[in-house]
Structures are given as C-alpha cells and as structure tokens.
Coordinates of C-alpha atoms in Angstrom, one line a residue:
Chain N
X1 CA 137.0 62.8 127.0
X2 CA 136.4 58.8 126.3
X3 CA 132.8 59.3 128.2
X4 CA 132.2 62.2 125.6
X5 CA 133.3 60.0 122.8
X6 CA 131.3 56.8 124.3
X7 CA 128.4 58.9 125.0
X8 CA 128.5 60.3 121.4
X9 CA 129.2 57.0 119.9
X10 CA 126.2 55.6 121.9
X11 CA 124.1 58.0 120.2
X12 CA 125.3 57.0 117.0
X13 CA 124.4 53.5 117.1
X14 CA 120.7 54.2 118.4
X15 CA 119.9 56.7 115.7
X16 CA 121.3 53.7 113.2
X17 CA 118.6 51.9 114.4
X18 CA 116.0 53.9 115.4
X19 CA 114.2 56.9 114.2
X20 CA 115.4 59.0 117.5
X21 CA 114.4 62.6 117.5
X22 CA 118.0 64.4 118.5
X23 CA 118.5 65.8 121.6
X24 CA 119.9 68.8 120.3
X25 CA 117.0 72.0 120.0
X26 CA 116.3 73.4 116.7
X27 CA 115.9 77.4 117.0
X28 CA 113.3 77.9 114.3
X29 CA 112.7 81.2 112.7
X30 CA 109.5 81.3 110.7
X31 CA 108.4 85.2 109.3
X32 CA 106.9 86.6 106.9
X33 CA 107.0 90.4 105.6
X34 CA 103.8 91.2 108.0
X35 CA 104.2 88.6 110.4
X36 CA 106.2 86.5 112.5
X37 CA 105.2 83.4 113.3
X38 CA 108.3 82.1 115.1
X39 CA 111.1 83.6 116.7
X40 CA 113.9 81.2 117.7
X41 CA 111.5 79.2 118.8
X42 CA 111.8 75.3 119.8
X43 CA 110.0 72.9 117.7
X44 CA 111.0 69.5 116.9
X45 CA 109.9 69.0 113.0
X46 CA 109.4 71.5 109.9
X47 CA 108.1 70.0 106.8
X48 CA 109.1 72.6 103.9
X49 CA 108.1 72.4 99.9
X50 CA 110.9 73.6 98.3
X51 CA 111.9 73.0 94.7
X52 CA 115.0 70.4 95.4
X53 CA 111.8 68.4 96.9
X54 CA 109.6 68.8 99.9
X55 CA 111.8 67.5 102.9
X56 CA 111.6 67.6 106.8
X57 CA 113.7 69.5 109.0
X58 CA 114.6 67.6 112.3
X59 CA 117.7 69.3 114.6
X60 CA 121.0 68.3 113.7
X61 CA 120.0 68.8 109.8
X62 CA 122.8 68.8 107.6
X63 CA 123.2 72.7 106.5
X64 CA 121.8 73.4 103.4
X65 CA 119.8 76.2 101.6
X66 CA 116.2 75.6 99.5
X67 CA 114.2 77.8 97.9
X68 CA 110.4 77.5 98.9
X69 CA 108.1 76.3 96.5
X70 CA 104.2 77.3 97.2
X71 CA 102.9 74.5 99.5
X72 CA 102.0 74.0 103.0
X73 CA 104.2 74.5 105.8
X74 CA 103.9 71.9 108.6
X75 CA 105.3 72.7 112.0
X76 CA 105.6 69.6 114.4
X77 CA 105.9 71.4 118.0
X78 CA 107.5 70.1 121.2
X79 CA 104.3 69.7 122.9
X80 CA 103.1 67.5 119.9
X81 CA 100.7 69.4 118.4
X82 CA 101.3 70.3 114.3
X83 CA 100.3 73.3 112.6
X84 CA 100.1 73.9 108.8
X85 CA 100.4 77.7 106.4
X86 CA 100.5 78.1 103.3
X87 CA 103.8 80.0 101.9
X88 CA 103.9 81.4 98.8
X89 CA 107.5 81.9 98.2
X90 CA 111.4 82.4 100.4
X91 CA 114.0 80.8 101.0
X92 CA 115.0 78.1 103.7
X93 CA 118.4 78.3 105.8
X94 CA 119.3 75.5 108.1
X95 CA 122.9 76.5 109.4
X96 CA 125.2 74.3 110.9
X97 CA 124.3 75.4 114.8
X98 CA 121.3 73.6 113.7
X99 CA 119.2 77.0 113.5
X100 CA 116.8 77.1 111.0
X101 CA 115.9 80.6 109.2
X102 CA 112.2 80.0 106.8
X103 CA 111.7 83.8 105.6
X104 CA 108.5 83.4 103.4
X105 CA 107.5 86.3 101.4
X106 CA 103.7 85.7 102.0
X107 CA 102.6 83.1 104.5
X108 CA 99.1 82.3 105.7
X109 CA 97.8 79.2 108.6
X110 CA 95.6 76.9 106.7
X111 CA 92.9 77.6 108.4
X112 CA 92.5 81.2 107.6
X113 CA 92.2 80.6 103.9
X114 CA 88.5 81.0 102.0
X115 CA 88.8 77.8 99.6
X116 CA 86.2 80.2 97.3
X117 CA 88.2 83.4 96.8
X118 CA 91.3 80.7 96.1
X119 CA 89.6 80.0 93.2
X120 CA 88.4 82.6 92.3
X121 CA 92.1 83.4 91.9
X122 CA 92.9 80.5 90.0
X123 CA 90.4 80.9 87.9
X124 CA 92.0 85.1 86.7
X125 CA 95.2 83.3 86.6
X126 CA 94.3 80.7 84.4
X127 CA 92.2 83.2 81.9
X128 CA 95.1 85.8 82.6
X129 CA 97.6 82.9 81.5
X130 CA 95.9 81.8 78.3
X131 CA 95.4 85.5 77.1
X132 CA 99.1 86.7 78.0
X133 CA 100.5 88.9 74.9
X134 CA 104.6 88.5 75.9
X135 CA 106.4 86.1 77.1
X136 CA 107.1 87.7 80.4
X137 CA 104.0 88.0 81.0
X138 CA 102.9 84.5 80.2
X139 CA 105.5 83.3 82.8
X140 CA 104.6 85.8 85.6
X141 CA 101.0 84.4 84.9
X142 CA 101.9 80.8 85.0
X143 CA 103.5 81.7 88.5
X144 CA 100.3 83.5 89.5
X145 CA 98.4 79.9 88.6
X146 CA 100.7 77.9 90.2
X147 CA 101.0 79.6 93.3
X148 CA 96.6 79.4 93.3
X149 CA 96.6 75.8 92.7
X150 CA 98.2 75.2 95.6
X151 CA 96.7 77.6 97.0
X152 CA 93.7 76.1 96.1
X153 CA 94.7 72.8 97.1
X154 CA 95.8 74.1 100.6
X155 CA 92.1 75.5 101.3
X156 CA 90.4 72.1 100.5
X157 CA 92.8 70.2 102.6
X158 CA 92.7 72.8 105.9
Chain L
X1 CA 109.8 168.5 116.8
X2 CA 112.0 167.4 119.2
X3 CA 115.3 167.4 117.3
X4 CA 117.0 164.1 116.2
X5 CA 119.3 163.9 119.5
X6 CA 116.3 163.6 122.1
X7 CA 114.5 161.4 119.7
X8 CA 118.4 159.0 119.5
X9 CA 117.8 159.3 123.3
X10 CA 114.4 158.1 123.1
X11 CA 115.0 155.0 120.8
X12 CA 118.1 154.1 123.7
X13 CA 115.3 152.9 126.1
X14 CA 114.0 150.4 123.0
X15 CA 116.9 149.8 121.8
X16 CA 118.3 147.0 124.3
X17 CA 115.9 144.9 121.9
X18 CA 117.9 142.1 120.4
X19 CA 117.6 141.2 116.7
X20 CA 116.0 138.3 117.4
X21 CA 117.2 136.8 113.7
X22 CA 120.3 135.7 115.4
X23 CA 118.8 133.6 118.1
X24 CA 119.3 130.1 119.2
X25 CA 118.4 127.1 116.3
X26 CA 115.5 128.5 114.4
X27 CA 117.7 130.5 111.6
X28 CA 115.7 132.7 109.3
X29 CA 117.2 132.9 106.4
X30 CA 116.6 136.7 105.0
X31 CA 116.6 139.4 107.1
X32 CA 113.8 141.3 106.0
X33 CA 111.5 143.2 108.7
X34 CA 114.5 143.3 110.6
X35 CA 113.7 144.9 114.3
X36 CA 117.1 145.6 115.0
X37 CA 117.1 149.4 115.6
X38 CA 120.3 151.0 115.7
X39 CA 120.8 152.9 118.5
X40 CA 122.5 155.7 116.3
X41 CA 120.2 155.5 113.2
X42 CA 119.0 159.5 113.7
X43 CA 122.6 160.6 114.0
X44 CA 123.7 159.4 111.1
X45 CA 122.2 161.2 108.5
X46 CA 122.7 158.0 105.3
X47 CA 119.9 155.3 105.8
X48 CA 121.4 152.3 105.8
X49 CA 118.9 150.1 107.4
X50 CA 116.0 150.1 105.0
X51 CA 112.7 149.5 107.1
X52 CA 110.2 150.0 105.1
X53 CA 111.4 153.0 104.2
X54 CA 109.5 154.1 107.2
X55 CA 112.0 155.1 109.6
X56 CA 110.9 158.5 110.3
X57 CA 107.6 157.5 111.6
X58 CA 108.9 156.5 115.1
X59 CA 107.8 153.3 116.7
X60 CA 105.1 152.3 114.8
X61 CA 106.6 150.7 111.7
X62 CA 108.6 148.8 114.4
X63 CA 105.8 147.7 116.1
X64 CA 104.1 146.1 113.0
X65 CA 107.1 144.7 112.2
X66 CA 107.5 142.7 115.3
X67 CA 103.8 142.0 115.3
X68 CA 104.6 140.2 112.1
X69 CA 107.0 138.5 113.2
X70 CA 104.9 137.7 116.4
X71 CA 102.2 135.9 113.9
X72 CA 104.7 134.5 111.6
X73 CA 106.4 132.7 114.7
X74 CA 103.2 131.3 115.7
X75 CA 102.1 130.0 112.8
X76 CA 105.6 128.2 112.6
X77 CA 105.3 127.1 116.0
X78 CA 102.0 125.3 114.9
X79 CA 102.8 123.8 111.9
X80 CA 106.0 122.1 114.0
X81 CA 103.5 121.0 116.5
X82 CA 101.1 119.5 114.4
X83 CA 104.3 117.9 112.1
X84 CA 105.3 116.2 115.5
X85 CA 101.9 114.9 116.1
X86 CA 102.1 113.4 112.6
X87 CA 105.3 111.9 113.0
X88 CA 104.1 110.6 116.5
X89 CA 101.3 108.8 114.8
X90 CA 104.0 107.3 111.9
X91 CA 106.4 106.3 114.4
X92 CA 103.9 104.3 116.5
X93 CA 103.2 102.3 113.5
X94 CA 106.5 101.9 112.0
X95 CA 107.8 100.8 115.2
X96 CA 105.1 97.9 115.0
X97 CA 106.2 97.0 111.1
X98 CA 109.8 97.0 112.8
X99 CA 109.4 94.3 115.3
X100 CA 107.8 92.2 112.5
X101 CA 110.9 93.0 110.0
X102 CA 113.5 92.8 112.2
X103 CA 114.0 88.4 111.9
X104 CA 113.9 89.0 108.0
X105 CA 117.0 91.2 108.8
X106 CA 118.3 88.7 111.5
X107 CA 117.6 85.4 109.4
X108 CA 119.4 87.0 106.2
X109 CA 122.8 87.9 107.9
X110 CA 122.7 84.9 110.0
X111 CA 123.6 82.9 107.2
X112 CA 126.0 85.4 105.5
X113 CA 127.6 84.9 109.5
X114 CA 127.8 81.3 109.5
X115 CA 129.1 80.3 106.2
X116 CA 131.5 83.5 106.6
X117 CA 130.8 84.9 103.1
X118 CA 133.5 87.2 101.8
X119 CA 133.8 89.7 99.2
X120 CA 135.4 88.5 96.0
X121 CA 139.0 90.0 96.4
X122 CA 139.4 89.6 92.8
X123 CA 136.6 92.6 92.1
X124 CA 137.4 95.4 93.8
X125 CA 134.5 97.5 92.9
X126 CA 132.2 98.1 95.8
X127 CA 128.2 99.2 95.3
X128 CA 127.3 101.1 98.1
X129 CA 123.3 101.7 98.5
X130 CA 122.5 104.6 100.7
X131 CA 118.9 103.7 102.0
X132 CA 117.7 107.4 103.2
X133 CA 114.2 109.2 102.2
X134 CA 112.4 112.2 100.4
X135 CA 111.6 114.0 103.0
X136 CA 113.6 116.8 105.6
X137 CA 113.1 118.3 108.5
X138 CA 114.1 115.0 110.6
X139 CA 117.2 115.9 112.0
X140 CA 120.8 114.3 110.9
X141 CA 118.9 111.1 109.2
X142 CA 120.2 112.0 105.7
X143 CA 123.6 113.8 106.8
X144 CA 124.6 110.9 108.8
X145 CA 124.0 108.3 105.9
X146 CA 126.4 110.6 103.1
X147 CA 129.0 111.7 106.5
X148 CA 129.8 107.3 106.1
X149 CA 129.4 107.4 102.4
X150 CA 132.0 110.3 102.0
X151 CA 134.7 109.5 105.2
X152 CA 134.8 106.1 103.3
X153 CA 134.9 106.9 100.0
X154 CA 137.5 110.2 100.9
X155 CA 141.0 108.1 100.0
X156 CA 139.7 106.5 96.8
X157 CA 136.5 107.3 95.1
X158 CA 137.3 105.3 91.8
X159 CA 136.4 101.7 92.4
X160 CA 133.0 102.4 94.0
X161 CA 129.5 103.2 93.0
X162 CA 126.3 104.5 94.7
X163 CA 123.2 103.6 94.6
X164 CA 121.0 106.5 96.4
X165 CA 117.5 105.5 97.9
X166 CA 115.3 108.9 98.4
X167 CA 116.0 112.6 96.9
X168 CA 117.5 113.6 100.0
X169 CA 120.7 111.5 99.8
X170 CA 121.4 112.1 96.4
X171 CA 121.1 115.6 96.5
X172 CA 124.0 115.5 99.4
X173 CA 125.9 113.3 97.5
X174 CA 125.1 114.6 94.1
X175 CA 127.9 117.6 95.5
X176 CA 130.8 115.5 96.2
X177 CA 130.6 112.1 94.3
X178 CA 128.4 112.7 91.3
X179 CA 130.5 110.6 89.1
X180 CA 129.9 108.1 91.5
X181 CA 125.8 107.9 91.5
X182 CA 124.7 105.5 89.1
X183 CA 121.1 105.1 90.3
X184 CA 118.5 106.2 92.3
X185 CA 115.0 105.3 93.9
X186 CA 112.3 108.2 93.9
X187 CA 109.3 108.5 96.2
X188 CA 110.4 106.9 98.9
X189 CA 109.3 108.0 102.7
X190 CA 105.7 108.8 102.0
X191 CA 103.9 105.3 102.3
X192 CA 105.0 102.5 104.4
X193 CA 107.5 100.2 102.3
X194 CA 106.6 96.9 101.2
X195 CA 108.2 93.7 100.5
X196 CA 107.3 94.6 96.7
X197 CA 108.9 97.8 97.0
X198 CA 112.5 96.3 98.4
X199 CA 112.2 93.7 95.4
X200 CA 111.7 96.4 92.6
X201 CA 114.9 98.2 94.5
X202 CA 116.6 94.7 94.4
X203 CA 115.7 94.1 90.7
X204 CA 116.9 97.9 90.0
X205 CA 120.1 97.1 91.9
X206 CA 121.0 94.3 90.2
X207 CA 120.4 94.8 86.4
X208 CA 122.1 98.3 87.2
X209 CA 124.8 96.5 85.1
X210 CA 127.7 97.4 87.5
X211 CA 130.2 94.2 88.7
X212 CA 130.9 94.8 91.9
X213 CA 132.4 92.5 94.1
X214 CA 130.8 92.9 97.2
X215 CA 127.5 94.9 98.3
X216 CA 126.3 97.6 101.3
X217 CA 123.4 98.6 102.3
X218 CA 124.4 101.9 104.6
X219 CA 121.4 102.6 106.6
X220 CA 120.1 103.9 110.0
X221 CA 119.4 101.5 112.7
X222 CA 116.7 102.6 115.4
X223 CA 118.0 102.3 118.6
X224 CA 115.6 104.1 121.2
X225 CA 113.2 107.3 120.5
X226 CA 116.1 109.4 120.3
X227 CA 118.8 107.8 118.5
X228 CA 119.9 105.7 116.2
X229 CA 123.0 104.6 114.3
X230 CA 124.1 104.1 110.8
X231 CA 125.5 100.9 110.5
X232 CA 125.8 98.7 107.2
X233 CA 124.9 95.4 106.1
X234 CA 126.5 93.4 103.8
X235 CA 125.5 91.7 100.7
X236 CA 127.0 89.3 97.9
X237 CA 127.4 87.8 94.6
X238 CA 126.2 84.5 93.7
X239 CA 130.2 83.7 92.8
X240 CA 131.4 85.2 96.4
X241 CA 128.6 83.3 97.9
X242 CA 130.1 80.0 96.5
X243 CA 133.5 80.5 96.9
X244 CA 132.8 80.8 100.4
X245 CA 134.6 79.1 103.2
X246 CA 131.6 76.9 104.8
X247 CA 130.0 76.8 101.6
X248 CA 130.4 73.2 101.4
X249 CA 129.2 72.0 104.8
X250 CA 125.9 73.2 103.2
X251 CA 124.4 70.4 101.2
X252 CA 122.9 70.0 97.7
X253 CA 123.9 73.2 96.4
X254 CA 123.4 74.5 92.7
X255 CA 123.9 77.5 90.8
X256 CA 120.3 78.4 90.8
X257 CA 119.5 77.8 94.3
X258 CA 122.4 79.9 95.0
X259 CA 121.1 82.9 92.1
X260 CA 117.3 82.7 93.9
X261 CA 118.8 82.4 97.5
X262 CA 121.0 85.6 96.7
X263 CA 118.1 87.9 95.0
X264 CA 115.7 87.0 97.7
X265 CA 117.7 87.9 100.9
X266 CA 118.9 91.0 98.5
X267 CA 115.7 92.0 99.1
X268 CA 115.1 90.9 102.6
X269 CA 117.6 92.7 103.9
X270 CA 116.8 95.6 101.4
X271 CA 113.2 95.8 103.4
X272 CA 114.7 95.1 106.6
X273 CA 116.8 98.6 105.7
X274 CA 113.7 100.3 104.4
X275 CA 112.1 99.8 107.8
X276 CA 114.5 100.8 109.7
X277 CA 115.1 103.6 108.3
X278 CA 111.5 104.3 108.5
X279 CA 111.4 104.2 112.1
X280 CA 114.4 106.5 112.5
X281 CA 113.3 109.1 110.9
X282 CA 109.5 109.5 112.0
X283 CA 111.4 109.2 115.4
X284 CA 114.3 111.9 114.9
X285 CA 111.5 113.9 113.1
X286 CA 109.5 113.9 116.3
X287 CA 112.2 115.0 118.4
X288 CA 113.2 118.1 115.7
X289 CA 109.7 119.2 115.6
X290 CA 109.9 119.1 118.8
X291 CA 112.3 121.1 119.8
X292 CA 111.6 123.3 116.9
X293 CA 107.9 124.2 118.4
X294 CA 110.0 124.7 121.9
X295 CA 112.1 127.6 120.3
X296 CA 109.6 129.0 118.5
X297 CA 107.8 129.5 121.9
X298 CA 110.5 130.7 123.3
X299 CA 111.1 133.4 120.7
X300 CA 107.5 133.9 121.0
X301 CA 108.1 134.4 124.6
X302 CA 110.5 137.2 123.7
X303 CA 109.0 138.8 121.0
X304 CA 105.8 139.7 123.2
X305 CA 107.5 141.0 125.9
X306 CA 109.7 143.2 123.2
X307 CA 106.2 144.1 121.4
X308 CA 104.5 145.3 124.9
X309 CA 107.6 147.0 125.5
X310 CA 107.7 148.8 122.4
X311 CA 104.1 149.2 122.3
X312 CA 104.2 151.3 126.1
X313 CA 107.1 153.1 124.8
X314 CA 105.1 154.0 121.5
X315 CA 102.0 155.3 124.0
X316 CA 104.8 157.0 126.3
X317 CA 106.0 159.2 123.3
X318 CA 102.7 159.9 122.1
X319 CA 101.3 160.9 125.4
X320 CA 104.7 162.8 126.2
X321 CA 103.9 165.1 122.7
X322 CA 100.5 165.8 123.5
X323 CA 101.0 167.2 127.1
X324 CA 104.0 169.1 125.8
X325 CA 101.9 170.1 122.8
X326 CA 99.3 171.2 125.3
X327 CA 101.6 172.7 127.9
X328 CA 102.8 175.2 125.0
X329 CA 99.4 176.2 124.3

C-alpha cells in the first residue's frame, strides 16, 4: 500500500513540473453515421472544437461532456504521427475510466475535402442566408454558413 | 351409367387424396377449389360440397382444380424465392451499415453507464418507442416488439405512452393499447435509414408534448442470421440527466450542453435502433421466405403426384367406359 501511495505521489510531483503524457491509455472512439474512424483505439492526444472552447484531450481527462462545434479534429497517435477531419457537428464524452466517446454526425479527413466545392457551398449559404423569409430559416442558414466557413477554412489549411 | 354406388367405389381409389389446405405452415385462407372429395358425396343425394357446381362430371373438374392449385403453388413458390433473394441482397448491406452504427449505439449508453443516469422517480410516466417497420412477411420481427410492449404494459397501462415506428407495430398495438399511442412514424423499412431520419424521429419524439420521466427505445437486436433479440435502450431527460449520481465528477456542465448532449444521443441511439432493426428483419425475412419457398415445394411435390394420380385414374375410367361400351355392342 505505502509503495502504491509513494509511487502515485511520485507521479504527482513530476506532472507538477513537467508536461508528462500519463501513463494511463485513452480508449478513443471516433465515428461517424457512415464511418468509423476509431474504435477503442489508443492514441495519446485529441484536439476537439467544441463550443465551451476548443481543448485537448490527454488520458486521465477530467470527465466532462462538449458539444462539437464545426472545426478540425486533430488526432495525435501513439506512434507520433497526427491526423486532422473536419466534423460538422456531435457531441464529446470523456468518462471517468478515461475513455473517450467523439460521435460526429458528419466527419471528413482533411485531406479529402475539394477547397472549391467548399465554397461553392459557402457561397449558397451566404446568398441562401441573406434571402431567408422566416426566422427559422434564417438561423438554419446561418448554421449552413458557419459550418462552410470552416469548412472552407479546413480545405485551405489541409 | 354405372349407378352412383360403383361410381362412390370408383372415387375410393382417389379419395385417399388429402385436402391439402390443411397442410403444414402455408395456410390458405379460403377454401375455394377445394380438392377434398368426399368419399361419400354420390350417396348422399344434398350437395354440400360446392365444386364448381361440377360434381357430376367425374374427375375432370377435379383435375383442373388441382392443376390450379399446381400453378398457383408455383407461382407462390417463386415470388418467395425471388423475395429471399431480395432480402439476401438488403441484409448484406445492412449488415455493413451495422458494423458502422454499432459505436454510435455503444458510445451513447456508455455514458448513460458511467454516470449511472436514472429515471426521475418523481415522473412516473414512461414513453415507450417501439422501433419496428412497414413491411411483413419477416417472421416474428413486429410480434416480438408489441409481445414486450403488452407483458409490460399488462398490470398498469395508465402512466405510459407509445410511440410506434412503422405501420406494422401500430396496427398490433392499435388492438390493445390504442389510448396509449400518441404518435407514429410512416414509411419506414423501404430505404436505408439515415442519421437525418433518426433526428426528424428525435424532434417528433420530443415536441410530442408528453412529460415522461424516463425513455425506451424497444427494438430488435441482430444477433446471428437467424436470430435476434428484443432488448431496450434507455433514454433521459435533461433534468434526470443532471440529477444524476456522477453528474458532477463531469466538469463544466450547463444546462444547454446538457439540452444538445440529450437531443443528439436521442438520436444516436434512435439510429443505432433503426439499424438494427434493419438488419433483423431483412435477415428473419430471408429465413421466412425461405422456408416458405421450401413448403411450397413440398406441396408442389404432393400435388403432382395427386394430379398424375388423378389424371391415370381419369384415363382408367374413361378407357374402362369405352371397352364396356364396346363390349355391349
């Protein structure tokens, strides 16, 4: 028992100092409604944009729930290599057992996006958005152009 | 004429044929065209079998009749067959969509797991969501769904209401728990579902204006090709979801993460459902028309040998008159 405690203790005082990545692995779901991209998979660093903020996800998180925002997704894997998609909306669940649930609705690598059709699609949204006639549909429009700026955004930068 | 007796006698020798309406699973309905032939129909002077009004032109109104029933049989048997073919082809590829679903289901009720989310005991009003199809002919898929729905609802049918996904369930239910239904979802079963599809459900379910306390999606689970079981899955209010127990080991919390977190997995787990249930029944479908085309061959089977039969019997008689017609020339 006093080794556990010492051992844990130890721990303690060298992630005070340094920025240690834990021990402890992170089972990382990441799917979308056609896809899945990870299944309880071991990675050591998810970068999410939600709408509390964009934040990384290292194991041993504190629990907590987000909503995505549309952004990229940044996956930092074990073997040091980082891959990026673009999410368009979901929600985030990092439990206590340090597993980590992202269920996007529509999710996309970076790479695969056509910065030209993006916007194109920003461009509808924004013409869509100016000549909206009620007020639900000005707001599902300014979703539409929000989501494509990013979008847009996410193509130029991939 | 031979009188009625050696005609009876006659009929004996086709008469071990069964009336093949009362065989095995395919149950025809009406009983028209009948083949039975009663052994005893020419002694008893009252017609009580109408067949066709033909029966005093021996064996040959009975031998139409079973040749119509030969064709009718076969034309079931192909329409089974090329339903199970169909259903084959569905199956393949909702088993695909499945694999991809099935960590939207897993992610959504992990968390309702972990922070051990309970219904809000001060609402007792349940909403029950049967997620079932259109479309028969696929076995016990929509029976099993309303056999849960009723042995739970059996003590005490007041403090609960149902949502009904698909024609089918509703029309089951529609019997015993009318008062019950407040809501149901149309065209469902004939395209894949999508993640837009579960959301419109999920909006439906919740500006259905009923306060319920807790959620349940009753729906069937694919297990292997042959079976499946019909489980349920939980879901919540925003105001159970807070009063949690392990609510508050999850940090920075408000009440509008907490609305958008409940509507989405809503309809995560609402899609999850839809897919499952997808797969079950294109795979229970299969194995109906499956064994649906295997009795109809076997009643084919029968009916031919019954049709030669009767044909050689028909020949028999004929051949019999002539010679005796001949013979008393």
């Amino acid at each position: 028992m006093f080794a556990r405690t010492a051992h844990t203790l130890a721990r303690q005082v060298a992630r005070a100092g340094t920025r240690a990545y834990s021990d402890a692995p992170m089972s990382f779901t990441f799917a979308s409604q056609n896809q899945v991209f990870y299944k309880e998979a071991s990675v050591r660093q998810v970068d999410v944009p939600s709408f509390s903020g964009s934040f990384g996800i290292l194991p041993s998180h504190v629990p907590s729930l987000a909503v995505l925002k549309p952004g990229v997704l940044t996956v930092f894997e074990d073997a040091g290599t980082s891959k990026k998609y673009f999410v368009s909306s979901g929600i985030v669940t990092i439990n206590q057992d340090s597993s980590v649930q992202v269920l996007a609705e529509e999710a996309a690598a970076v790479e695969e996006l056509d910065l030209a059709s993006a916007r194109d699609i920003l461009s509808k949204a924004q013409s869509a958005a100016s000549t909206a006639a009620t007020e639900e549909a000005k707001a599902e429009a300014l979703i539409t152009v929000e989501v494509a700026e990013e979008l847009v955004k996410a193509a130029e930068s991939g | 004429m031979r009188s009625p007796q050696k005609r009876g006698a006659r009929q004996h020798q086709v008469a071990d044929v069964q009336c093949l309406c009362r065989t095995d699973s395919l149950r025809f309905s009406s009983h028209r065209g009948c083949c039975l032939i009663d052994p005893k129909m020419f002694s008893r002077s009252a017609l009580l079998v109408p067949n066709h009004g033909q029966q005093q032109v021996r064996g040959m109104a009975t031998l139409k009749a079973i040749a119509m029933r030969l064709k009718s049989v076969k034309n079931i048997q192909k329409i089974t067959q090329s339903m199970k073919m169909v259903s084959a082809a569905k199956y393949a590829r909702a088993e695909k969509e499945l694999k991809v679903a099935r960590p939207y289901g897993a992610g959504t009720t992990a968390f309702y797991d972990k922070a051990e989310v309970k219904g809000e005991e001060e609402k007792p009003n349940q909403l029950i969501v049967a997620c079932s199809s259109d479309r028969g002919l696929c076995g016990a898929i929509h029976s099993s769904i309303c056999k849960h729905i009723k042995a739970e609802l059996a003590q005490d049918a007041s403090k609960a209401a149902i949502i009904c996904i698909g024609d089918k369930s509703r029309a089951q239910l529609a019997r015993v728990l009318s008062q019950n239904i407040i809501g149901q979802v149309g065209e469902v079963g004939r395209k894949p579902a999508t993640f837009e599809d579960a959301a419109r459900i999920a909006t439906f379910i919740l500006n259905s204006g009923y306060d319920f306390g807790q959620g349940r999606i009753i729906y069937n689970r694919f297990k292997t090709v042959v079976s499946y079981d019909t489980l349920e899955l939980p879901f919540f209010t925003p105001s159970a979801i807070s009063a949690a127990e392990k609510i508050n080991v999850y940090d920075s919390l408000d009440a509008d993460v907490i609305q958008s977190y409940m509507e989405y997995s809503l309809t995560s787990l609402l899609f999850f459902a839809l897919k499952e249930g997808a797969c079950s029944e294109q795979s229970s479908r299969m194995t109906a028309m499956d064994s649906a085309s295997k009795n109809a061959g076997e009643m084919i089977d029968k009916l031919t040998l019954t049709y030669n039969r009767t044909r050689q019997a028909v020949i028999t008689g004929e051949l019999i008159e002539i010679i005796s017609g001949a013979a008393a020339v």
